């Protein structure tokens, strides 16, 4: 039975903190593989300046390059509509039966997962794996993990070093004409520049 991680998100764009989190989770949990899965349309939030699915997929592939454990899946993009994790996990279990799935997430997602669409299905189909996104986040995660376990969820908390990078920060740097060093990989920075992403229709910073 393979241990597979699922790391979904808008990835608008995928950045260094995302990659750091995925690789550290894979190391600590002994994952055989991690699927990066860009959402077609995030159900929980409004995505600002959302790049096309094709561009977000391409940037995820650039982020995964060089680590054979990390693969990029277009499952939610092909399905279109709002991307619900419960439905995604059901489809993954149909496509890849007999594997153990680990749902990888940061602090904000873990603390709200009980309010997601059909959370009981998520608890049944995946181990919930979370890492803090703030200096004092681990105690909050531990408290919520206790609550989730009362509903049958299996949880794993990893105190992974938090990198203060966000997709919003990347888009703001593009808008201000600032370099993206330390925010995204050089390949993704080049892709954003060549494709003119996160700029207005005239090609100027938005």
XYZ file of C-alpha atoms in Angstrom:
206
model
C 0.000 0.000 0.000
C 1.499 3.284 -1.118
C 1.378 6.364 1.085
C 0.325 9.273 -1.134
C 0.038 12.925 -0.196
C -2.559 15.242 -1.707
C -1.797 18.946 -1.652
C -4.460 21.069 -3.285
C -4.815 24.786 -3.637
C -5.426 27.662 -5.968
C -1.649 27.982 -6.536
C -2.026 31.490 -7.939
C 0.936 31.175 -8.204
C 2.603 28.260 -6.430
C 5.508 29.627 -4.369
C 8.485 28.595 -2.268
C 6.493 28.110 0.952
C 4.206 25.641 -0.852
C 7.171 23.649 -2.149
C 8.957 23.726 1.214
C 5.830 22.409 2.951
C 5.278 19.576 0.458
C 8.880 18.352 0.568
C 9.070 18.497 4.359
C 5.771 16.620 4.716
C 7.017 13.980 2.243
C 10.227 13.517 4.230
C 8.611 13.367 7.664
C 5.674 11.154 6.709
C 7.646 8.866 4.389
C 5.311 9.556 1.480
C 5.900 7.614 -1.710
C 4.325 10.338 -3.813
C 2.627 13.732 -3.500
C 0.007 14.992 -5.934
C -0.065 18.758 -6.440
C -3.621 19.527 -7.492
C -4.593 23.050 -8.589
C -8.264 23.833 -8.029
C -10.423 24.888 -10.953
C -12.488 27.199 -8.772
C -11.834 27.444 -5.017
C -15.060 26.874 -3.039
C -13.990 28.661 0.141
C -12.657 31.979 -1.101
C -12.632 34.494 -3.920
C -9.427 34.196 -5.929
C -7.921 37.567 -6.830
C -6.343 37.910 -10.299
C -6.814 34.196 -10.945
C -4.451 32.971 -13.659
C -5.789 30.431 -16.142
C -5.851 26.749 -15.169
C -3.249 26.079 -17.858
C -0.849 28.666 -16.444
C -1.296 27.476 -12.873
C -0.729 23.864 -13.973
C 2.420 24.864 -15.861
C 3.825 26.684 -12.812
C 3.086 23.645 -10.630
C 5.024 21.453 -13.063
C 7.966 23.852 -12.852
C 7.779 23.716 -9.044
C 7.741 19.893 -9.073
C 10.716 19.560 -11.419
C 13.689 17.817 -9.840
C 11.759 15.835 -7.200
C 10.431 12.530 -8.526
C 8.031 12.187 -5.584
C 6.019 15.243 -6.642
C 3.529 14.934 -9.496
C 0.944 17.386 -10.799
C -2.681 16.318 -11.274
C -5.292 18.081 -13.410
C -8.180 16.079 -11.915
C -10.014 19.068 -10.411
C -9.330 21.284 -13.409
C -10.757 18.662 -15.790
C -13.808 18.270 -13.567
C -14.369 22.070 -13.668
C -16.796 23.868 -11.363
C -16.087 24.261 -7.667
C -13.400 21.923 -6.364
C -14.623 20.005 -3.313
C -12.041 17.906 -1.483
C -14.583 15.227 -0.503
C -15.431 14.554 -4.159
C -11.755 14.614 -5.138
C -10.842 12.010 -2.517
C -13.722 9.776 -3.630
C -12.480 9.936 -7.208
C -8.863 9.277 -6.173
C -9.945 6.185 -4.236
C -11.749 4.937 -7.343
C -8.779 5.647 -9.598
C -6.066 4.378 -7.248
C -7.617 1.790 -4.898
C -5.708 0.338 -1.977
C -3.559 3.373 -1.177
C -3.394 5.451 1.989
C -4.084 9.130 1.317
C -2.651 11.971 3.378
C -4.323 15.353 2.944
C -1.612 18.004 3.400
C -2.570 21.482 4.544
C -1.540 24.585 6.407
C -2.967 25.984 9.599
C -5.837 28.009 8.129
C -7.286 25.053 6.220
C -6.957 22.624 9.133
C -8.754 24.970 11.531
C -11.780 25.218 9.202
C -11.976 21.732 7.686
C -14.914 20.729 9.894
C -16.958 23.375 8.023
C -16.031 22.127 4.560
C -18.392 20.261 2.233
C -19.036 16.737 3.604
C -16.207 16.734 6.160
C -17.096 13.220 7.379
C -16.145 11.885 3.931
C -12.780 13.626 4.139
C -12.134 12.163 7.611
C -12.953 8.670 6.315
C -10.818 8.829 3.185
C -7.620 10.620 4.267
C -5.267 11.255 7.155
C -5.362 14.991 7.918
C -1.825 16.398 8.027
C -1.237 19.992 9.113
C 1.612 22.385 9.778
C 1.495 25.813 11.485
C 1.573 29.022 9.478
C 2.308 31.291 12.439
C 4.805 31.272 15.313
C 2.141 30.246 17.845
C 0.088 28.061 15.523
C 0.984 24.619 16.861
C -1.086 24.864 20.098
C -4.135 25.892 18.043
C -3.589 22.938 15.723
C -3.257 20.548 18.659
C -6.500 21.779 20.206
C -8.396 21.446 16.928
C -6.878 18.018 16.261
C -8.377 16.812 19.533
C -11.789 18.058 18.387
C -11.471 16.438 14.947
C -10.485 13.104 16.474
C -13.793 13.023 18.369
C -15.438 12.945 14.914
C -13.300 10.042 13.747
C -10.564 11.955 11.946
C -6.981 10.702 11.980
C -4.585 13.626 12.320
C -0.850 14.202 12.089
C 0.757 17.513 13.052
C 4.231 18.450 11.820
C 6.034 21.483 13.208
C 7.451 22.486 9.830
C 9.344 25.772 9.689
C 7.012 28.450 8.373
C 8.181 30.552 5.422
C 6.453 33.965 5.309
C 5.563 33.793 1.615
C 2.090 33.961 0.086
C 0.594 34.085 -3.391
C -0.708 37.573 -2.575
C 2.845 38.674 -1.767
C 4.050 37.336 -5.131
C 1.289 39.111 -7.063
C 1.980 42.359 -5.191
C 5.696 42.078 -6.017
C 4.840 41.644 -9.707
C 2.519 44.670 -9.538
C 5.270 46.768 -7.947
C 7.875 45.615 -10.464
C 9.971 44.031 -7.706
C 12.160 40.931 -8.145
C 10.660 37.617 -7.089
C 13.850 36.208 -5.569
C 13.035 34.007 -2.585
C 9.311 34.043 -3.388
C 9.169 31.656 -6.341
C 11.738 29.588 -8.216
C 13.687 31.280 -11.041
C 11.774 29.168 -13.573
C 8.411 30.319 -12.256
C 9.583 33.938 -12.081
C 10.596 33.678 -15.736
C 7.255 32.085 -16.651
C 5.302 34.878 -14.910
C 7.365 37.495 -16.713
C 7.155 35.857 -20.161
C 3.409 35.221 -19.888
C 2.685 38.658 -18.452
C 0.752 37.178 -15.543
C -0.717 39.349 -12.790
C -0.561 42.435 -15.004
C -3.379 44.422 -16.567
C -4.611 43.996 -20.163
C -2.148 46.569 -21.421
C 0.718 44.569 -19.942
C 1.318 46.965 -17.077
C 1.505 45.940 -13.419
C -2.054 45.673 -12.081
